[in-house]
Coordinates of C-alpha atoms in Angstrom, one line a residue:
Chain A
X3 CA 89.7 40.0 21.8
X4 CA 90.7 43.0 24.1
X5 CA 90.6 45.2 21.2
X6 CA 86.8 44.3 20.0
X7 CA 85.6 45.4 23.4
X8 CA 86.5 49.2 22.5
X9 CA 83.7 48.8 19.9
X10 CA 80.9 48.0 22.4
X11 CA 79.9 51.7 22.5
X12 CA 79.5 51.7 18.8
X13 CA 77.3 48.5 19.0
X14 CA 75.3 49.8 21.6
X15 CA 74.7 53.2 19.9
X16 CA 74.0 51.0 16.7
X17 CA 71.1 48.9 18.4
X18 CA 69.6 52.2 20.0
X19 CA 69.7 54.0 17.1
X20 CA 67.9 51.1 15.1
X21 CA 65.4 50.6 17.8
X22 CA 64.4 54.2 17.9
X23 CA 63.8 54.2 14.4
X24 CA 62.1 51.1 14.2
X25 CA 60.1 52.1 17.3
X26 CA 59.1 55.6 15.7
X27 CA 58.0 53.8 12.4
X28 CA 55.9 51.3 14.3
X29 CA 54.1 53.7 16.2
X30 CA 53.4 56.0 13.3
X31 CA 51.6 53.0 11.3
X32 CA 49.7 51.7 14.3
X33 CA 48.7 55.1 15.8
X34 CA 48.4 57.2 12.9
X35 CA 45.2 58.3 11.1
X36 CA 44.5 56.5 7.6
X37 CA 42.2 58.3 5.2
X38 CA 43.3 57.0 1.8
X39 CA 41.8 58.5 -1.2
X40 CA 42.3 58.5 -5.0
X41 CA 44.2 61.9 -5.1
X42 CA 46.6 60.9 -2.6
X43 CA 47.8 57.8 -4.4
X44 CA 48.3 59.9 -7.5
X45 CA 52.1 60.6 -8.4
X46 CA 52.7 64.2 -7.3
X47 CA 54.6 66.8 -9.3
X48 CA 54.9 70.2 -7.5
X49 CA 51.2 70.5 -7.7
X50 CA 50.6 69.9 -11.4
X51 CA 49.0 66.8 -12.8
X52 CA 51.6 64.7 -13.8
X53 CA 52.4 65.2 -17.7
X54 CA 54.3 62.1 -18.4
X55 CA 55.2 58.6 -17.0
X56 CA 57.8 58.8 -13.9
X57 CA 60.2 56.5 -16.0
X58 CA 60.6 58.1 -19.4
X59 CA 62.9 56.6 -21.9
X60 CA 66.6 58.1 -21.3
X61 CA 69.2 58.4 -24.3
X62 CA 71.7 55.6 -24.5
X63 CA 74.3 58.7 -24.5
X64 CA 73.8 59.4 -21.1
X65 CA 74.8 56.1 -20.3
X66 CA 78.1 56.4 -22.3
X67 CA 79.2 59.5 -20.6
X68 CA 78.3 58.0 -17.1
X69 CA 80.5 55.3 -17.8
X70 CA 83.4 57.7 -19.0
X71 CA 83.0 59.8 -16.0
X72 CA 83.0 57.1 -13.7
X73 CA 86.1 55.2 -15.2
X74 CA 88.0 58.6 -15.3
X75 CA 86.7 59.8 -11.8
X76 CA 87.7 56.5 -10.0
X77 CA 91.3 56.5 -11.8
X78 CA 92.0 59.9 -10.8
X79 CA 91.4 59.0 -7.1
X80 CA 94.8 57.2 -7.3
X81 CA 96.4 60.8 -7.9
X82 CA 95.3 62.0 -4.1
X83 CA 97.6 59.4 -2.4
X84 CA 100.5 60.1 -5.0
X85 CA 100.3 63.9 -4.1
X86 CA 100.1 63.3 -0.5
X87 CA 103.5 61.2 -0.9
X88 CA 105.0 62.8 -3.2
X89 CA 107.9 64.0 -1.7
X90 CA 108.8 60.6 -0.2
X91 CA 108.5 59.2 -3.7
X92 CA 110.5 61.7 -5.4
X93 CA 111.4 61.4 -9.2
X94 CA 110.4 57.5 -9.4
X95 CA 107.0 58.5 -8.4
X96 CA 106.8 61.3 -10.7
X97 CA 107.8 58.8 -13.4
X98 CA 105.4 56.1 -12.3
X99 CA 102.4 58.5 -12.3
X100 CA 103.5 59.9 -15.9
X101 CA 103.3 56.4 -17.1
X102 CA 99.9 55.9 -15.3
X103 CA 98.4 59.0 -16.7
X104 CA 99.7 58.1 -20.1
X105 CA 98.0 55.0 -20.1
X106 CA 94.9 56.4 -19.0
X107 CA 95.1 58.9 -21.9
X108 CA 95.6 56.2 -24.4
X109 CA 92.1 55.0 -23.0
X110 CA 90.7 58.8 -23.4
X111 CA 92.0 59.2 -26.7
X112 CA 90.3 55.9 -27.8
X113 CA 87.0 56.9 -26.5
X114 CA 87.3 60.8 -28.1
X115 CA 88.8 59.2 -31.3
X116 CA 85.9 56.8 -31.6
X117 CA 83.3 59.4 -31.0
X118 CA 82.2 58.9 -27.8
X119 CA 82.5 62.4 -26.7
X120 CA 80.2 63.7 -29.6
X121 CA 76.6 64.2 -28.6
X122 CA 74.7 63.8 -32.3
Chain B
X1 CA 115.7 49.4 -13.3
X2 CA 116.7 45.8 -13.4
X3 CA 113.5 44.8 -11.9
X4 CA 111.7 46.0 -15.3
X5 CA 113.8 43.3 -16.9
X6 CA 111.6 40.4 -15.3
X7 CA 108.6 42.0 -16.8
X8 CA 110.1 42.6 -20.3
X9 CA 107.8 39.8 -21.9
X10 CA 104.7 41.8 -20.3
X11 CA 106.0 45.0 -21.3
X12 CA 106.2 43.8 -24.9
X13 CA 102.6 42.8 -25.0
X14 CA 101.1 45.8 -23.1
X15 CA 103.3 48.4 -25.6
X16 CA 101.9 47.0 -28.5
X17 CA 98.2 46.8 -26.8
X18 CA 98.4 50.4 -26.2
X19 CA 99.8 51.3 -29.8
X20 CA 96.8 48.7 -31.2
X21 CA 94.1 50.8 -28.9
X22 CA 95.7 53.8 -30.5
X23 CA 95.6 53.2 -33.9
X24 CA 92.1 51.0 -33.4
X25 CA 90.3 53.3 -35.8
X26 CA 92.5 52.8 -38.6
X27 CA 93.1 49.3 -38.5
X28 CA 90.4 47.7 -40.7
X29 CA 91.9 44.6 -41.8
X30 CA 92.2 41.8 -39.5
X31 CA 95.3 40.4 -41.0
X32 CA 97.1 43.5 -39.9
X33 CA 96.0 43.3 -36.4
X34 CA 96.5 39.7 -36.0
X35 CA 100.2 39.8 -37.5
X36 CA 100.9 42.4 -34.8
X37 CA 99.8 40.1 -32.2
X38 CA 101.9 37.5 -33.6
X39 CA 105.0 39.6 -33.8
X40 CA 104.1 40.8 -30.2
X41 CA 104.0 36.9 -29.0
X42 CA 107.1 36.1 -30.7
X43 CA 109.2 39.0 -29.2
X44 CA 107.8 38.6 -25.8
X45 CA 109.0 34.7 -26.0
X46 CA 112.3 35.6 -27.7
X47 CA 112.8 38.4 -24.9
X48 CA 113.1 35.7 -22.3
X49 CA 116.4 34.2 -24.2
X50 CA 117.8 38.1 -24.7
X51 CA 117.6 38.8 -20.9
X52 CA 119.1 35.8 -19.3
X53 CA 118.1 36.2 -15.7
X54 CA 120.0 34.3 -12.6
X55 CA 117.6 31.7 -11.4
X56 CA 115.9 32.4 -9.3
X57 CA 115.5 36.2 -9.0
X58 CA 112.7 38.5 -8.0
X59 CA 111.9 41.8 -8.2
X60 CA 109.3 44.9 -7.2
X61 CA 109.9 44.2 -3.4
X62 CA 109.8 40.6 -3.9
X63 CA 106.4 40.3 -5.4
X64 CA 107.5 38.8 -9.0
X65 CA 109.8 36.1 -9.9
X66 CA 111.7 35.9 -13.1
X67 CA 112.6 32.2 -12.3
X68 CA 112.6 29.0 -14.8
X69 CA 108.7 28.3 -13.9
X70 CA 107.2 31.8 -14.6
X71 CA 109.5 31.4 -17.8
X72 CA 108.2 28.3 -19.1
X73 CA 104.5 29.4 -18.5
X74 CA 105.2 32.7 -20.5
X75 CA 106.5 30.9 -23.4
X76 CA 103.0 28.8 -23.2
X77 CA 101.0 31.9 -22.7
X78 CA 102.9 33.4 -25.6
X79 CA 102.2 30.5 -27.7
X80 CA 98.7 30.3 -26.9
X81 CA 98.3 33.9 -27.7
X82 CA 99.8 33.7 -31.0
X83 CA 97.7 30.7 -32.3
X84 CA 94.5 32.5 -31.0
X85 CA 95.5 35.4 -32.9
X86 CA 96.1 33.3 -36.0
X87 CA 92.5 31.4 -35.5
X88 CA 90.7 34.8 -35.4
X89 CA 91.3 36.1 -38.6
X90 CA 88.5 34.7 -40.6
X91 CA 86.3 35.0 -37.7
X92 CA 87.0 38.7 -37.3
X93 CA 86.2 39.6 -40.9
X94 CA 83.0 37.2 -41.1
X95 CA 81.2 38.8 -37.6
X96 CA 82.6 42.3 -38.5
X97 CA 84.4 42.3 -34.9
X98 CA 86.7 45.3 -34.6
X99 CA 89.9 43.8 -34.9
X100 CA 92.3 46.0 -33.3
X101 CA 90.4 46.2 -29.9
X102 CA 89.9 42.4 -30.2
X103 CA 93.9 42.0 -30.6
X104 CA 94.4 44.4 -27.8
X105 CA 92.2 42.5 -25.4
X106 CA 94.1 39.3 -26.4
X107 CA 97.2 40.7 -25.4
X108 CA 96.0 42.1 -22.2
X109 CA 94.4 38.8 -21.3
X110 CA 97.8 37.2 -21.9
X111 CA 99.7 39.7 -19.7
X112 CA 97.4 39.0 -17.0
X113 CA 98.4 35.4 -17.4
X114 CA 101.9 36.0 -17.3
X115 CA 101.6 38.0 -14.4
X116 CA 99.9 35.3 -12.8
X117 CA 102.4 33.0 -13.6
X118 CA 105.4 35.1 -12.3
X119 CA 103.7 36.4 -9.3
X120 CA 105.1 35.3 -5.9
X121 CA 102.5 37.5 -3.7
X122 CA 99.1 36.9 -3.3
X123 CA 97.6 40.5 -4.4
X124 CA 100.1 40.5 -7.6
X125 CA 98.6 36.9 -8.4
X126 CA 94.9 38.3 -7.9
X127 CA 95.6 41.5 -10.2
X128 CA 97.0 39.2 -12.7
X129 CA 94.0 36.8 -12.8
X130 CA 91.7 39.7 -12.7
X131 CA 93.2 41.3 -15.8
X132 CA 93.1 38.2 -17.7
X133 CA 89.5 37.5 -16.8
X134 CA 88.2 40.9 -17.3
X135 CA 89.5 41.0 -20.6
X136 CA 88.2 37.4 -21.0
X137 CA 84.4 39.0 -20.1
X138 CA 84.6 41.3 -23.2
X139 CA 86.1 38.8 -25.3
X140 CA 83.2 36.1 -25.1
X141 CA 80.8 38.8 -25.5
X142 CA 82.4 40.6 -28.3
X143 CA 80.2 39.5 -31.0
X144 CA 77.2 41.7 -29.7
X145 CA 74.8 41.0 -32.1
X146 CA 74.5 37.2 -31.0
X147 CA 72.2 36.5 -28.3
X148 CA 73.9 33.2 -27.0
X149 CA 77.2 35.2 -26.7
X150 CA 75.6 38.0 -24.8
X151 CA 74.3 35.3 -22.4
X152 CA 77.6 33.5 -21.9
X153 CA 79.6 37.0 -21.4
X154 CA 76.8 37.9 -18.5
X155 CA 77.3 34.4 -16.9
X156 CA 80.8 34.4 -17.1
X157 CA 80.7 37.9 -15.6
X158 CA 78.5 36.9 -12.8
X159 CA 80.1 33.7 -11.7
X160 CA 83.9 35.0 -12.2
X161 CA 83.2 38.1 -10.2
X162 CA 81.9 36.0 -7.4
X163 CA 84.9 33.8 -7.6
X164 CA 87.0 36.5 -7.7
X165 CA 85.5 37.6 -4.5
X166 CA 85.7 34.2 -3.1
X167 CA 89.4 34.1 -3.9
X168 CA 89.8 37.7 -2.6
X169 CA 88.4 36.7 1.0
X170 CA 90.5 33.8 1.0
X171 CA 93.6 36.2 0.4
X172 CA 92.6 38.6 3.4
X173 CA 91.9 35.6 6.0
X174 CA 95.3 34.2 4.6
X175 CA 96.6 37.7 5.5
X176 CA 94.8 38.1 8.4
X177 CA 96.5 34.8 10.1
X178 CA 100.2 34.8 8.5
X179 CA 100.2 38.8 8.4
X180 CA 101.9 38.5 4.9
X181 CA 101.0 38.1 1.3
X182 CA 104.0 37.1 -0.2
X183 CA 104.4 33.3 -0.5
X184 CA 107.5 32.8 1.1
X185 CA 106.9 34.8 4.0
X186 CA 103.5 32.9 4.6
X187 CA 105.1 29.5 4.6
X188 CA 107.7 31.1 7.1
X189 CA 105.2 32.4 9.2
X190 CA 103.1 29.0 9.1
X191 CA 106.1 26.4 10.1
X192 CA 107.8 29.1 12.6
X193 CA 104.5 30.3 14.6
X194 CA 103.2 27.0 14.2
X195 CA 99.7 28.2 12.8
X196 CA 99.2 25.3 10.3
X197 CA 96.3 24.3 12.5
X198 CA 94.4 27.7 13.0
X199 CA 90.8 27.1 11.5
X200 CA 90.6 30.6 9.9
X201 CA 93.7 29.6 7.9
X202 CA 92.0 26.5 6.8
X203 CA 88.9 28.6 5.8
X204 CA 91.5 30.9 4.0
X205 CA 93.4 27.9 2.2
X206 CA 90.0 26.1 1.0
X207 CA 88.6 29.8 -0.4
X208 CA 91.8 30.6 -2.2
X209 CA 92.0 26.8 -3.7
X210 CA 88.0 27.3 -4.6
X211 CA 88.9 30.9 -6.3
X212 CA 91.5 29.4 -8.5
X213 CA 89.6 25.8 -9.1
X214 CA 87.2 28.5 -11.1
X215 CA 89.9 29.4 -13.1
X216 CA 90.5 26.0 -14.3
X217 CA 87.1 25.0 -14.5
X218 CA 87.3 22.3 -11.9
X219 CA 84.3 20.8 -10.5
X220 CA 82.2 22.2 -8.4
X221 CA 83.4 25.5 -9.9
X222 CA 83.0 24.6 -13.5
X223 CA 79.3 25.7 -14.1
X224 CA 80.4 28.5 -16.4
X225 CA 82.9 26.4 -19.0
X226 CA 80.2 24.7 -21.0
X227 CA 78.1 27.9 -21.8
X228 CA 80.7 30.3 -22.0
X229 CA 82.7 28.0 -24.6
X230 CA 79.4 27.5 -26.4
X231 CA 78.5 31.2 -26.3
X232 CA 81.8 32.4 -27.1
X233 CA 83.3 32.4 -30.6
X234 CA 85.3 29.3 -31.3
X235 CA 88.8 31.3 -31.2
X236 CA 87.8 32.9 -28.0
X237 CA 87.0 29.5 -26.5
X238 CA 90.1 27.9 -27.7
X239 CA 91.9 31.1 -26.1
X240 CA 90.3 30.4 -22.9
X241 CA 90.2 26.8 -22.7
X242 CA 93.9 27.1 -23.1
X243 CA 95.2 30.3 -21.5
X244 CA 92.7 30.2 -18.4
X245 CA 93.2 27.0 -17.4
X246 CA 97.3 27.4 -17.9
X247 CA 97.1 30.5 -15.8
X248 CA 95.0 28.6 -13.1
X249 CA 97.1 25.7 -13.3
X250 CA 100.3 28.1 -12.8
X251 CA 99.1 30.0 -9.7
X252 CA 98.0 26.2 -8.1
X253 CA 101.0 25.0 -8.7
X254 CA 103.2 27.9 -7.2
X255 CA 100.9 28.4 -4.2
X256 CA 100.6 24.6 -3.4
X257 CA 104.4 24.2 -3.6
X258 CA 105.5 27.3 -2.0
X259 CA 103.0 29.7 0.1
X260 CA 100.8 26.3 1.4
X261 CA 103.8 23.8 1.8
X262 CA 103.5 23.6 5.3
X263 CA 99.6 23.2 4.7
X264 CA 100.4 19.9 2.7
X265 CA 97.8 17.6 4.3
X266 CA 94.8 19.6 4.0
X267 CA 95.4 21.2 0.7
X268 CA 96.0 17.3 -0.6
X269 CA 92.6 16.5 0.5
X270 CA 91.0 19.4 -1.5
X271 CA 92.9 18.6 -4.5
X272 CA 92.0 15.0 -4.3
X273 CA 88.3 16.1 -3.9
X274 CA 88.6 18.7 -6.9
X275 CA 90.3 16.0 -9.0
X276 CA 88.1 13.1 -8.5
X277 CA 84.9 15.1 -9.0
X278 CA 86.2 17.1 -12.2
X279 CA 87.4 13.5 -13.7
X280 CA 84.1 12.0 -12.9
X281 CA 81.6 14.8 -14.0
X282 CA 83.4 16.1 -16.9
X283 CA 83.8 12.6 -18.5
X284 CA 80.5 11.3 -17.8
X285 CA 78.8 14.6 -18.9
X286 CA 80.7 14.9 -22.2
X287 CA 79.3 11.6 -23.4
X288 CA 75.5 13.2 -23.8
X289 CA 76.5 16.6 -25.7
X290 CA 75.6 17.0 -29.2
X291 CA 77.6 20.5 -29.6
X292 CA 81.3 20.1 -30.5
X293 CA 82.2 23.2 -28.1
X294 CA 80.2 21.8 -25.2
X295 CA 81.8 18.6 -25.8
X296 CA 85.5 20.2 -25.5
X297 CA 84.3 22.3 -22.5
X298 CA 83.2 19.1 -20.6
X299 CA 86.5 17.8 -21.7
X300 CA 88.4 20.5 -20.4
X301 CA 86.6 20.3 -17.1
X302 CA 87.8 16.2 -17.1
X303 CA 91.3 17.5 -18.2
X304 CA 91.6 20.0 -15.2
X305 CA 91.2 17.0 -12.9
X306 CA 94.0 15.0 -14.6
X307 CA 96.1 18.0 -14.5
X308 CA 95.4 18.4 -10.5
X309 CA 96.3 14.8 -10.2
X310 CA 100.2 15.6 -10.4
X311 CA 100.1 18.0 -7.5
X312 CA 98.3 15.9 -4.8
X313 CA 101.6 14.1 -3.8
X314 CA 103.5 17.5 -3.4
X315 CA 106.7 16.5 -5.1
X316 CA 108.8 18.2 -7.6
X317 CA 108.2 15.4 -10.2
X318 CA 104.5 15.6 -9.8
X319 CA 104.6 19.4 -9.9
X320 CA 106.6 19.1 -13.2
X321 CA 104.1 16.6 -14.7
X322 CA 101.3 19.0 -14.1
X323 CA 103.2 21.9 -15.9
X324 CA 103.8 19.4 -18.7
X325 CA 100.2 18.6 -18.7
X326 CA 99.1 22.2 -19.0
X327 CA 101.5 22.8 -21.8
X328 CA 100.6 19.6 -23.8
X329 CA 96.9 20.2 -23.2
X330 CA 97.0 23.8 -24.2
X331 CA 98.0 22.8 -27.7
X332 CA 96.0 20.2 -28.1
X333 CA 92.6 21.8 -27.3
X334 CA 94.0 24.7 -29.2
X335 CA 94.2 22.3 -32.0
X336 CA 90.8 20.8 -31.4
X337 CA 89.3 24.2 -31.4
X338 CA 91.1 25.1 -34.4
X339 CA 89.7 22.6 -36.4
X340 CA 86.2 23.8 -35.0
X341 CA 87.3 27.2 -36.3
X342 CA 88.4 25.9 -39.9
X343 CA 85.1 24.1 -40.3
X344 CA 83.0 27.5 -39.5
X345 CA 79.4 27.2 -38.6
X346 CA 79.3 23.4 -39.6
X347 CA 82.2 22.7 -36.9
X348 CA 79.8 23.7 -34.3
X349 CA 77.8 20.6 -34.2
X350 CA 78.7 17.0 -33.9
X351 CA 76.7 16.3 -36.8
X352 CA 79.0 18.5 -39.0
X353 CA 82.0 15.9 -38.7
X354 CA 79.8 13.3 -40.4
X355 CA 81.9 11.9 -43.4
X356 CA 84.6 14.7 -43.2
X357 CA 87.3 12.0 -44.0
X358 CA 86.0 11.5 -47.4
X359 CA 85.4 15.4 -48.3
X360 CA 88.6 16.8 -46.7
X361 CA 90.8 14.2 -45.3
X362 CA 93.8 16.2 -44.2
X363 CA 91.4 18.1 -41.9
X364 CA 89.8 15.0 -40.4
X365 CA 93.2 13.7 -39.9
X366 CA 94.1 16.5 -37.9
X367 CA 91.1 16.4 -35.7
X368 CA 91.5 12.6 -35.3
X369 CA 95.3 13.3 -33.8
X370 CA 94.0 16.0 -31.6
X371 CA 91.2 13.6 -30.5
X372 CA 93.8 10.6 -29.8
X373 CA 96.0 13.0 -28.1
X374 CA 93.0 13.9 -25.6
X375 CA 92.1 10.5 -24.7
X376 CA 96.1 9.8 -24.2
X377 CA 96.5 7.0 -26.6
X378 CA 100.3 7.0 -27.5
X379 CA 102.1 7.9 -29.6
X380 CA 100.9 11.6 -28.9
X381 CA 101.6 14.2 -26.2
X382 CA 98.7 13.3 -24.6
X383 CA 99.7 9.9 -23.7
X384 CA 102.8 11.1 -22.3
X385 CA 101.6 13.6 -20.2
X386 CA 98.6 11.9 -18.7
X387 CA 101.2 8.9 -17.9
X388 CA 103.3 10.8 -15.9
X389 CA 100.4 12.6 -13.6
X390 CA 98.8 9.5 -13.1
X391 CA 102.4 8.0 -12.2
X392 CA 103.1 10.8 -9.7
X393 CA 99.6 10.0 -8.2
X394 CA 100.5 6.3 -7.5
X395 CA 103.8 7.1 -6.1
X396 CA 102.1 9.3 -3.9
X397 CA 100.0 6.2 -2.6
X398 CA 96.7 7.5 -4.1
X399 CA 96.0 4.5 -6.3
X400 CA 92.4 4.6 -5.9
X401 CA 92.7 8.1 -7.6
X402 CA 94.8 6.9 -10.0
X403 CA 92.6 3.9 -11.3
X404 CA 89.7 6.3 -11.5
X405 CA 91.5 8.6 -13.6
X406 CA 92.5 5.6 -16.0
X407 CA 88.7 4.3 -15.8
X408 CA 87.4 7.9 -16.6
X409 CA 90.4 7.9 -19.5
X410 CA 88.4 4.9 -20.9
X411 CA 85.2 6.4 -20.6
X412 CA 86.4 9.6 -22.5
X413 CA 87.5 7.2 -25.3
X414 CA 83.9 7.0 -25.9
X415 CA 83.0 10.5 -26.8
X416 CA 86.3 11.5 -28.3
X417 CA 86.3 8.3 -30.7
X418 CA 82.8 8.9 -31.4
X419 CA 83.4 11.9 -33.1
X420 CA 86.4 10.0 -35.2
X421 CA 83.8 7.3 -35.9
X422 CA 81.4 9.8 -37.7
X423 CA 84.4 11.4 -39.8
X424 CA 85.7 8.0 -40.7
X425 CA 82.5 5.7 -40.9
X426 CA 79.5 7.2 -42.2
X427 CA 78.6 8.6 -45.2
X428 CA 79.7 12.4 -46.1
X429 CA 76.6 15.0 -46.0
X430 CA 76.3 18.2 -47.9
X431 CA 79.3 19.9 -49.6
X432 CA 82.6 19.9 -48.5
X433 CA 84.2 22.7 -46.4
X434 CA 85.9 25.6 -48.4
X435 CA 89.6 26.3 -47.9
X436 CA 90.8 27.7 -44.8
X437 CA 92.6 31.0 -44.7
X438 CA 96.5 30.6 -44.5
X439 CA 96.7 31.8 -40.9
X440 CA 94.4 29.1 -39.7
X441 CA 96.1 26.1 -41.3
X442 CA 99.5 27.5 -39.9
X443 CA 98.4 27.6 -36.7
X444 CA 96.8 24.1 -36.8
X445 CA 100.4 22.9 -38.1
X446 CA 102.0 24.2 -35.4
X447 CA 99.5 22.7 -32.7
X448 CA 100.0 19.4 -34.6
X449 CA 103.6 19.4 -34.5
X450 CA 103.7 20.1 -30.7
X451 CA 100.8 17.2 -30.1
X452 CA 103.4 14.7 -32.1
X453 CA 106.6 16.0 -30.8
X454 CA 105.7 15.5 -27.2
X455 CA 104.7 12.3 -27.8
X456 CA 107.4 10.8 -29.7
X457 CA 109.9 13.1 -27.4
X458 CA 108.3 13.2 -23.9
X459 CA 111.6 14.0 -22.0
X460 CA 112.5 16.7 -24.1
X461 CA 109.6 19.0 -22.5
X462 CA 110.4 17.8 -19.1
X463 CA 113.7 19.6 -19.1
X464 CA 112.2 22.7 -19.3
X465 CA 109.3 22.1 -16.3
X466 CA 111.3 23.5 -13.7
X467 CA 109.0 23.5 -10.6
X468 CA 108.9 26.6 -8.3

């Protein structure tokens, strides 16, 4: 349990920061002047009267692109520890990363082949 | 390099899955995709004989074992994969499911099951089970235009990811207490450092048991099974009922007889509770079902209870009885789901079985055989397997639990034989079902042969059941 006492400072800072934020928000809502009007509660777009509903319809294609991005981006995270430990791993590491990227490329090829990258 | 030899069955399945993904756009016929899966499954099973390994042997830094135990379950998973692929042929064409993707998912899910059975390390075990269940989520929801299927997939995903988190949390606690993730080191740490009574460890053991109980659909972690089996198409439900349960049982047997063996007392208590609840809840709720897939789902919950009976005493004979039970259950439930597949839409509801014996006597006879085996009536494999697990519970001193199992078995006879009564003792309604595809008939024949052979020669299988 001695290790845990080293975190006491962080805990104190956390409590103080939370209290500071809570006190400021609380004071502002108690002391601040309130003059609501219709104009104030309208959605605001750089001084313009809003042209469309704030939540419009998005094309489903963005979803596919985002999913593909997340997939391949997260997979590439594994390349960094490999690059850092490259000298120690040697040829075996190179071959294993080759296999990993090969499997990844099969998935990429599948997405490409089935038209996931076309923006029609 | 020699490490790779342990993984040859898994590598075969992954290679075929990757090849199917590569050519997915050009595979239009379900027969071709299903045939490649059957070939892959056969190759994976045969490869176990071509690479005889000295027993027991581990590889990859002592995380994966190539022992007789893993080999037994690998054969089971290969057979499950092949039968599920054969059942799927007509379904893929009728529902316009892309065949190559579907078959690749079947292959990858089976790879996960095999990894889970071979794992001797908690993290590899988790990895295998995750690979299995992530593919299963997609398989359940693969008929995108059916609402019930979407709902089933979503429920399965939410409950499944929660159960995976519970399992992972348990693994984390066990690692925190023992400082190890591989089974042998955990057992060593528990006995040498006398950690067996550590409260954190008990929580860890309970969480791991809960996470694995979800995979085998044991009460109170069973809620997903009826909805998922009903929402998934019948071949997928068959694949899950046999495969997911066997993978969970493989993991539970290995963990309870190696890693947590020093924790025998607490583990036995957990297993007794899971088994008793599963037996009672599964058997009682099945009575009220009018949908065949839901009935088989509740039956699968009850059978999870029977399978766990063998593990409670903690003996090698008990573990081997549980392994036999998983094997036999896989084939009889595949057979019963196979008849549902064969009858198509008509087979989903119990009413569809009305007078089936008059319009198609062979199908009715096959269904009767599988139902007899699920009930546990000789001379079927279900009887021999059920007898062995109940005997092991009696020998372990759990007589009350054994009596409960027998009573639940009698209760289960009511709803299984009700289907038989519908088939044989009521007037037929509607027209006779059409002819089945050859693939479905072949798979049904295999399941029937194993179900009969396992009952006539019960000892033949026992020789293969090597406890870990």
